[in-house]
Amino acid sequence: MKTLLVFFGFCITLQVWGQNFIYNGHFEFGGLGTGFSVNGQGYTNLIPPYLGTTQPGDFAITNNPQPLNNGYFLPFSDHTSGQGNMLVVDGGSIGGNQPFWQAGSNGGGVCGLTPGNPYVFSFWLRSASSAVTGLATQADIKTLFNNASNIQGLTPTLAPLPALGWQAYAVEFEATNSCVNISLYDDNISVIGNDFAIDDLAVMPLGDPLTLTASTTRPFCSDSVSGGLIAYAKGGYPPYQFTLTGMMGTWNNASGIFTGLPNGSYDVTVTDANNQTVILPNQPVYPNDFLQVNPEDTLVCGNTPLDLTVTGGTNTNYLWMATPPDPNLLNPLNDTITVSPNQSTTYLVSTNNLNENLVANGNFEAMNTGFYSDLSFLTPTNPNGLQTSYGITPNASFWEGTFSPCVDHTFGNGVGNMMVIDGAVSGNQTVWKQVISVEKNTNYSFSYYSQSVESNNPAILKASINGIFLSVDTLTNTTCSWQQQSATWNSGTDSIAILLIENLNQSGLGNDFAIDDISFSTLRSCSGQVTVQIIGGNPDLGLNYPTDLCVNSGVNNPTLSPNTPNNGTYSSFPGGLNLDPVSGAINTTGSGPGTYSVVYSVLVCSVLAKDTVEITVHALPSLLSLTGGAYNCGLQTFDSVLLYLNAVYPVTVSWTLNGTALVTNGVTDPVFLDTEAGLYVLQTITDGYCTANVNGSIYLDSLSIPETPIIIGDTAVCDNEPSEVISLSNSNPNGVISWYSDAALTQYLESGNFFYPSNDSSATYYVVQTVNGCSSNAAAFSTSIVPCNLVVPSAFTPDGDGDNDVWEIVGLDAKFPLNQVKIFNRWGELIYTSIDGNYASEPWDGSFKGEALPVGSYYYIIEKATDGSIEPINGTLSILRAP
């Protein structure tokens, strides 16, 4: 993969974006036979009206899977636009790699490719059935190629679980012919689950530079958090992952569509499947002039004059209305009104924004930014007449010399820019695309201008929004004659609009055109409101405190509704609350635990108004006792360390064990901490309301535990020689070690830290530790008697007869486990060295470098210990052979 990147980095000199070579990969131009075929056995094409049930192998081109199978299929929209079509398949049960999709109207494959060049075949996949629950029920989508090599899957093949929605899949290949046959089949033949939808199939050139551009949309005129930023990536190694970073945080997705944004500056990054990244820093989402009313909701006395002022909006022709009607609203067309309501009233102000164009860079004056195109971008010219390409230019002939000298539409003077296209010859090519945030249930107007720049085979342009067909613009043979196409569209339940202009003409002769001044607008109705509440009777003063406080947690101040007078007094019932009667501040230091009613009293409009809230002051959790730690002989463990608390459960306890910080969440009283040996130290306790520092510790002494003995020492005893000592690695200084010869521990041998086993015969022994009257589990170990007499022969006969063919040194490894043997010839040359401590594994066979040595005498040194701690043996031995 990286080698490919380096290769293409040297070879590509133009900024070229790839094209999609698959026609109707989004299934919007028709069904079976339009850009694809289904030649696999067992597949059946369903035609509306659907019966609500399916069988394995049934498939359909549809905008919603659920009507195909009401019992199992899930309702969801296509991947392309959320409004268009997709291919839905009830997975087949016939094996043998039966294709449910083949490229080409008659299965003839994808053509127009360059042999030797790499491409990526990609598609989007989604599980369609509620019965897809795991590996056995997930479709397994595999790919078959002819006329291709170096095929490499870039993603897994299993369809995602339903909760994961649409997921991208990709396979890399190298074309060996201009036409490559591509088929998809389901390698799972289960009749349960195994149902899926597929959309947006594409074959794209691989290795083009990864590029990124973006467009932004303004928030709605009635709020400030509905901005949108849409990122468009091309080239590199799809699929892509997008990251948006701004003052409110970081977001990630695979679509590049980010909505619900407040105004501000954002960084957007795309990462492809080969971990290449491109970043666009400081992309602005502009603040909108949404309507703001000052003051906000307010509280006044009846018939009190009050000024209400509105600001914002691109149109300052405001209209005020009152609910219920206010007969004193005499100046409803001003930005500031003076009202004196005698009842609680809501005042609504509205205006209509002008028809602002929501398309970013619709006139192309910002050059090649803010939109997406499947075509290849060439700049500043197209000298070789490359088809399926475009440029941004003020004059068509400047970009491609054979085109007529047509100029842009915006200015019409050869100074402004337009998008000029040398028409596509394959695939359902998107000429121009942009995504825009929209308001629901709103009418929008969409329009663009187009003209032929070459008279042959005029382009046929199709415009759509969210997969909904708007218009078809068949250009004339007359060049340099701008034609406007326009349509209206209602957003319905949609919150985004995907605007597409596609070219249905695939002729290689002519089919050249320009577009300019793309517009998408609406007459927005903006509004804001304020409620003026008239004080009467006992109004709501808006008194508020935190409802749960903790003793000794500090001072808590009250809040009141806006415009509530603050010259009243505070009181509480019962006594015991440390309350300031003037400010209403509650000091929990000096307050007793309990539930209190706090009352705020104040004169409002000559009426004594009161507001009451109830608060609870909670006692801090406290430690009653920390117990446990006695050793239980029967269970061979410490008793549980238990924490008894005065607290509201559940609780969270922070503590340490031997200095290691730990946290225990407890729901029962007492709280269990542990049974391990060591020092337990409490730190804090948090219950349902409060946190308190606590002091408490307990020590579980590990020397009180009679641990099961761990044996160390050599259990191989040399025959008729003193045995080596056996001891314990975990002997307890407070305990007694006892040695036995039977598992029942009735045949006592001796006590002490050291034990010398018998050298008469092999045996099994048992040892226990006893501490403070508790005995450990017994540890068993066995000794074996081995012959350790050392026998060093003075000669041997390595003649291959199977008898005395190696120099065998009896007892060496057993008696001296750190031995090493070296043999020299008569000239002092070292000809053999043994494996340390294991001479018997490869004894000397009388050869050197694979060649048998002659009859004669040789010198040996036997190191009994390689560290020189035991005196070595040396001497001569002879090689003998029969005459």
mmCIF file of N, CA, C and O in Angstrom, residues 516-562:
data_model
loop_
_atom_site.group_PDB
_atom_site.id
_atom_site.type_symbol
_atom_site.label_atom_id
_atom_site.label_comp_id
_atom_site.label_asym_id
_atom_site.label_seq_id
_atom_site.Cartn_x
_atom_site.Cartn_y
_atom_site.Cartn_z
ATOM 1 N N ASP A 516 -23.475 27.843 -14.047
ATOM 2 C CA ASP A 516 -23.132 29.027 -13.253
ATOM 3 C C ASP A 516 -24.351 29.469 -12.451
ATOM 4 O O ASP A 516 -25.487 29.049 -12.729
ATOM 5 N N ASP A 517 -24.105 30.295 -11.444
ATOM 6 C CA ASP A 517 -25.130 30.951 -10.636
ATOM 7 C C ASP A 517 -26.178 29.960 -10.119
ATOM 8 O O ASP A 517 -27.374 30.070 -10.412
ATOM 9 N N ILE A 518 -25.700 28.989 -9.369
ATOM 10 C CA ILE A 518 -26.586 28.013 -8.740
ATOM 11 C C ILE A 518 -27.180 28.657 -7.493
ATOM 12 O O ILE A 518 -26.453 29.235 -6.669
ATOM 13 N N SER A 519 -28.494 28.555 -7.339
ATOM 14 C CA SER A 519 -29.177 29.251 -6.245
ATOM 15 C C SER A 519 -30.142 28.313 -5.538
ATOM 16 O O SER A 519 -30.803 27.483 -6.178
ATOM 17 N N PHE A 520 -30.228 28.476 -4.212
ATOM 18 C CA PHE A 520 -31.177 27.716 -3.391
ATOM 19 C C PHE A 520 -31.619 28.659 -2.277
ATOM 20 O O PHE A 520 -30.803 29.081 -1.456
ATOM 21 N N SER A 521 -32.907 29.027 -2.249
ATOM 22 C CA SER A 521 -33.340 30.069 -1.323
ATOM 23 C C SER A 521 -34.763 29.824 -0.868
ATOM 24 O O SER A 521 -35.500 29.025 -1.450
ATOM 25 N N THR A 522 -35.156 30.563 0.191
ATOM 26 C CA THR A 522 -36.516 30.503 0.710
ATOM 27 C C THR A 522 -36.831 31.828 1.374
ATOM 28 O O THR A 522 -35.920 32.566 1.790
ATOM 29 N N LEU A 523 -38.112 32.140 1.483
ATOM 30 C CA LEU A 523 -38.556 33.299 2.238
ATOM 31 C C LEU A 523 -38.730 32.843 3.680
ATOM 32 O O LEU A 523 -39.737 32.246 4.038
ATOM 33 N N ARG A 524 -37.718 33.121 4.500
ATOM 34 C CA ARG A 524 -37.733 32.615 5.865
ATOM 35 C C ARG A 524 -38.581 33.502 6.766
ATOM 36 O O ARG A 524 -38.441 34.718 6.760
ATOM 37 N N SER A 525 -39.402 32.876 7.572
ATOM 38 C CA SER A 525 -40.176 33.599 8.579
ATOM 39 C C SER A 525 -39.479 33.424 9.913
ATOM 40 O O SER A 525 -39.316 32.311 10.397
ATOM 41 N N CYS A 526 -39.063 34.577 10.502
ATOM 42 C CA CYS A 526 -38.317 34.534 11.750
ATOM 43 C C CYS A 526 -39.175 35.104 12.868
ATOM 44 O O CYS A 526 -39.975 36.018 12.643
ATOM 45 N N SER A 527 -38.997 34.587 14.064
ATOM 46 C CA SER A 527 -39.827 35.066 15.167
ATOM 47 C C SER A 527 -39.074 34.984 16.480
ATOM 48 O O SER A 527 -38.109 34.236 16.625
ATOM 49 N N GLY A 528 -39.546 35.781 17.435
ATOM 50 C CA GLY A 528 -39.070 35.747 18.807
ATOM 51 C C GLY A 528 -40.214 36.174 19.702
ATOM 52 O O GLY A 528 -41.181 36.812 19.254
ATOM 53 N N GLN A 529 -40.153 35.838 20.977
ATOM 54 C CA GLN A 529 -41.270 36.186 21.845
ATOM 55 C C GLN A 529 -40.795 36.440 23.259
ATOM 56 O O GLN A 529 -39.691 36.041 23.648
ATOM 57 N N VAL A 530 -41.657 37.130 24.022
ATOM 58 C CA VAL A 530 -41.410 37.410 25.423
ATOM 59 C C VAL A 530 -42.756 37.350 26.147
ATOM 60 O O VAL A 530 -43.789 37.754 25.598
ATOM 61 N N THR A 531 -42.739 36.798 27.344
ATOM 62 C CA THR A 531 -43.952 36.726 28.156
ATOM 63 C C THR A 531 -43.843 37.733 29.300
ATOM 64 O O THR A 531 -42.858 37.713 30.051
ATOM 65 N N VAL A 532 -44.838 38.612 29.373
ATOM 66 C CA VAL A 532 -44.910 39.587 30.456
ATOM 67 C C VAL A 532 -45.963 39.088 31.443
ATOM 68 O O VAL A 532 -47.152 39.004 31.115
ATOM 69 N N GLN A 533 -45.512 38.691 32.647
ATOM 70 C CA GLN A 533 -46.418 38.150 33.652
ATOM 71 C C GLN A 533 -46.848 39.281 34.594
ATOM 72 O O GLN A 533 -46.020 40.033 35.122
ATOM 73 N N ILE A 534 -48.138 39.416 34.777
ATOM 74 C CA ILE A 534 -48.688 40.438 35.671
ATOM 75 C C ILE A 534 -48.802 39.854 37.073
ATOM 76 O O ILE A 534 -49.341 38.757 37.274
ATOM 77 N N ILE A 535 -48.296 40.596 38.012
ATOM 78 C CA ILE A 535 -48.329 40.135 39.402
ATOM 79 C C ILE A 535 -49.720 40.345 39.958
ATOM 80 O O ILE A 535 -50.289 41.441 39.894
ATOM 81 N N GLY A 536 -50.272 39.306 40.521
ATOM 82 C CA GLY A 536 -51.581 39.401 41.146
ATOM 83 C C GLY A 536 -51.770 38.264 42.109
ATOM 84 O O GLY A 536 -51.261 37.152 41.904
ATOM 85 N N GLY A 537 -52.452 38.506 43.202
ATOM 86 C CA GLY A 537 -52.631 37.473 44.212
ATOM 87 C C GLY A 537 -51.298 37.140 44.834
ATOM 88 O O GLY A 537 -50.616 38.003 45.377
ATOM 89 N N ASN A 538 -50.883 35.894 44.780
ATOM 90 C CA ASN A 538 -49.591 35.451 45.313
ATOM 91 C C ASN A 538 -48.756 34.934 44.148
ATOM 92 O O ASN A 538 -48.779 33.754 43.827
ATOM 93 N N PRO A 539 -48.004 35.815 43.466
ATOM 94 C CA PRO A 539 -47.271 35.393 42.264
ATOM 95 C C PRO A 539 -46.118 34.464 42.615
ATOM 96 O O PRO A 539 -45.648 34.420 43.746
ATOM 97 N N ASP A 540 -45.699 33.760 41.599
ATOM 98 C CA ASP A 540 -44.522 32.899 41.748
ATOM 99 C C ASP A 540 -43.288 33.782 41.727
ATOM 100 O O ASP A 540 -42.964 34.407 40.730
ATOM 101 N N LEU A 541 -42.578 33.823 42.856
ATOM 102 C CA LEU A 541 -41.399 34.667 42.966
ATOM 103 C C LEU A 541 -40.143 33.966 42.457
ATOM 104 O O LEU A 541 -39.092 34.586 42.379
ATOM 105 N N GLY A 542 -40.265 32.692 42.153
ATOM 106 C CA GLY A 542 -39.114 31.958 41.599
ATOM 107 C C GLY A 542 -38.052 31.608 42.609
ATOM 108 O O GLY A 542 -36.886 31.421 42.236
ATOM 109 N N LEU A 543 -38.429 31.528 43.918
ATOM 110 C CA LEU A 543 -37.434 31.196 44.939
ATOM 111 C C LEU A 543 -36.872 29.804 44.681
ATOM 112 O O LEU A 543 -37.619 28.847 44.455
ATOM 113 N N ASN A 544 -35.546 29.719 44.739
ATOM 114 C CA ASN A 544 -34.922 28.425 44.445
ATOM 115 C C ASN A 544 -33.599 28.297 45.199
ATOM 116 O O ASN A 544 -32.827 29.253 45.301
ATOM 117 N N TYR A 545 -33.396 27.130 45.787
ATOM 118 C CA TYR A 545 -32.131 26.717 46.398
ATOM 119 C C TYR A 545 -31.793 25.321 45.887
ATOM 120 O O TYR A 545 -32.675 24.608 45.394
ATOM 121 N N PRO A 546 -30.548 24.886 46.065
ATOM 122 C CA PRO A 546 -30.293 23.445 45.940
ATOM 123 C C PRO A 546 -31.133 22.704 46.970
ATOM 124 O O PRO A 546 -31.202 23.106 48.138
ATOM 125 N N THR A 547 -31.809 21.659 46.558
ATOM 126 C CA THR A 547 -32.735 20.982 47.475
ATOM 127 C C THR A 547 -32.034 20.092 48.479
ATOM 128 O O THR A 547 -32.607 19.775 49.519
ATOM 129 N N ASP A 548 -30.814 19.676 48.199
ATOM 130 C CA ASP A 548 -30.072 18.802 49.116
ATOM 131 C C ASP A 548 -28.721 19.440 49.412
ATOM 132 O O ASP A 548 -27.917 19.678 48.502
ATOM 133 N N LEU A 549 -28.488 19.715 50.701
ATOM 134 C CA LEU A 549 -27.236 20.307 51.151
ATOM 135 C C LEU A 549 -26.567 19.380 52.147
ATOM 136 O O LEU A 549 -27.205 18.475 52.694
ATOM 137 N N CYS A 550 -25.291 19.604 52.403
ATOM 138 C CA CYS A 550 -24.543 18.799 53.354
ATOM 139 C C CYS A 550 -24.027 19.691 54.484
ATOM 140 O O CYS A 550 -23.639 20.850 54.242
ATOM 141 N N VAL A 551 -24.009 19.167 55.664
ATOM 142 C CA VAL A 551 -23.453 19.887 56.801
ATOM 143 C C VAL A 551 -22.000 20.268 56.499
ATOM 144 O O VAL A 551 -21.242 19.466 55.922
ATOM 145 N N ASN A 552 -21.653 21.525 56.861
ATOM 146 C CA ASN A 552 -20.278 22.020 56.717
ATOM 147 C C ASN A 552 -19.813 22.080 55.253
ATOM 148 O O ASN A 552 -18.626 21.967 54.975
ATOM 149 N N SER A 553 -20.773 22.250 54.312
ATOM 150 C CA SER A 553 -20.395 22.294 52.897
ATOM 151 C C SER A 553 -20.305 23.717 52.355
ATOM 152 O O SER A 553 -20.087 23.910 51.161
ATOM 153 N N GLY A 554 -20.487 24.751 53.203
ATOM 154 C CA GLY A 554 -20.328 26.123 52.749
ATOM 155 C C GLY A 554 -21.622 26.877 52.692
ATOM 156 O O GLY A 554 -22.640 26.501 53.303
ATOM 157 N N VAL A 555 -21.625 28.008 51.935
ATOM 158 C CA VAL A 555 -22.750 28.933 51.866
ATOM 159 C C VAL A 555 -23.491 28.734 50.549
ATOM 160 O O VAL A 555 -22.872 28.616 49.487
ATOM 161 N N ASN A 556 -24.815 28.710 50.604
ATOM 162 C CA ASN A 556 -25.658 28.581 49.423
ATOM 163 C C ASN A 556 -26.619 29.754 49.378
ATOM 164 O O ASN A 556 -27.350 30.016 50.352
ATOM 165 N N ASN A 557 -26.637 30.476 48.239
ATOM 166 C CA ASN A 557 -27.477 31.660 48.078
ATOM 167 C C ASN A 557 -28.727 31.343 47.270
ATOM 168 O O ASN A 557 -28.706 30.479 46.378
ATOM 169 N N PRO A 558 -29.821 32.048 47.506
ATOM 170 C CA PRO A 558 -31.062 31.790 46.760
ATOM 171 C C PRO A 558 -31.033 32.482 45.401
ATOM 172 O O PRO A 558 -30.229 33.381 45.148
ATOM 173 N N THR A 559 -31.920 32.050 44.524
ATOM 174 C CA THR A 559 -32.195 32.761 43.277
ATOM 175 C C THR A 559 -33.673 33.067 43.224
ATOM 176 O O THR A 559 -34.503 32.342 43.797
ATOM 177 N N LEU A 560 -34.026 34.188 42.522
ATOM 178 C CA LEU A 560 -35.405 34.624 42.350
ATOM 179 C C LEU A 560 -35.677 34.850 40.871
ATOM 180 O O LEU A 560 -34.752 34.990 40.063
ATOM 181 N N SER A 561 -36.953 34.908 40.527
ATOM 182 C CA SER A 561 -37.313 35.223 39.151
ATOM 183 C C SER A 561 -36.851 36.628 38.806
ATOM 184 O O SER A 561 -36.769 37.499 39.690
ATOM 185 N N PRO A 562 -36.540 36.881 37.499
ATOM 186 C CA PRO A 562 -36.173 38.252 37.111
ATOM 187 C C PRO A 562 -37.272 39.238 37.517
ATOM 188 O O PRO A 562 -38.474 38.936 37.430
#
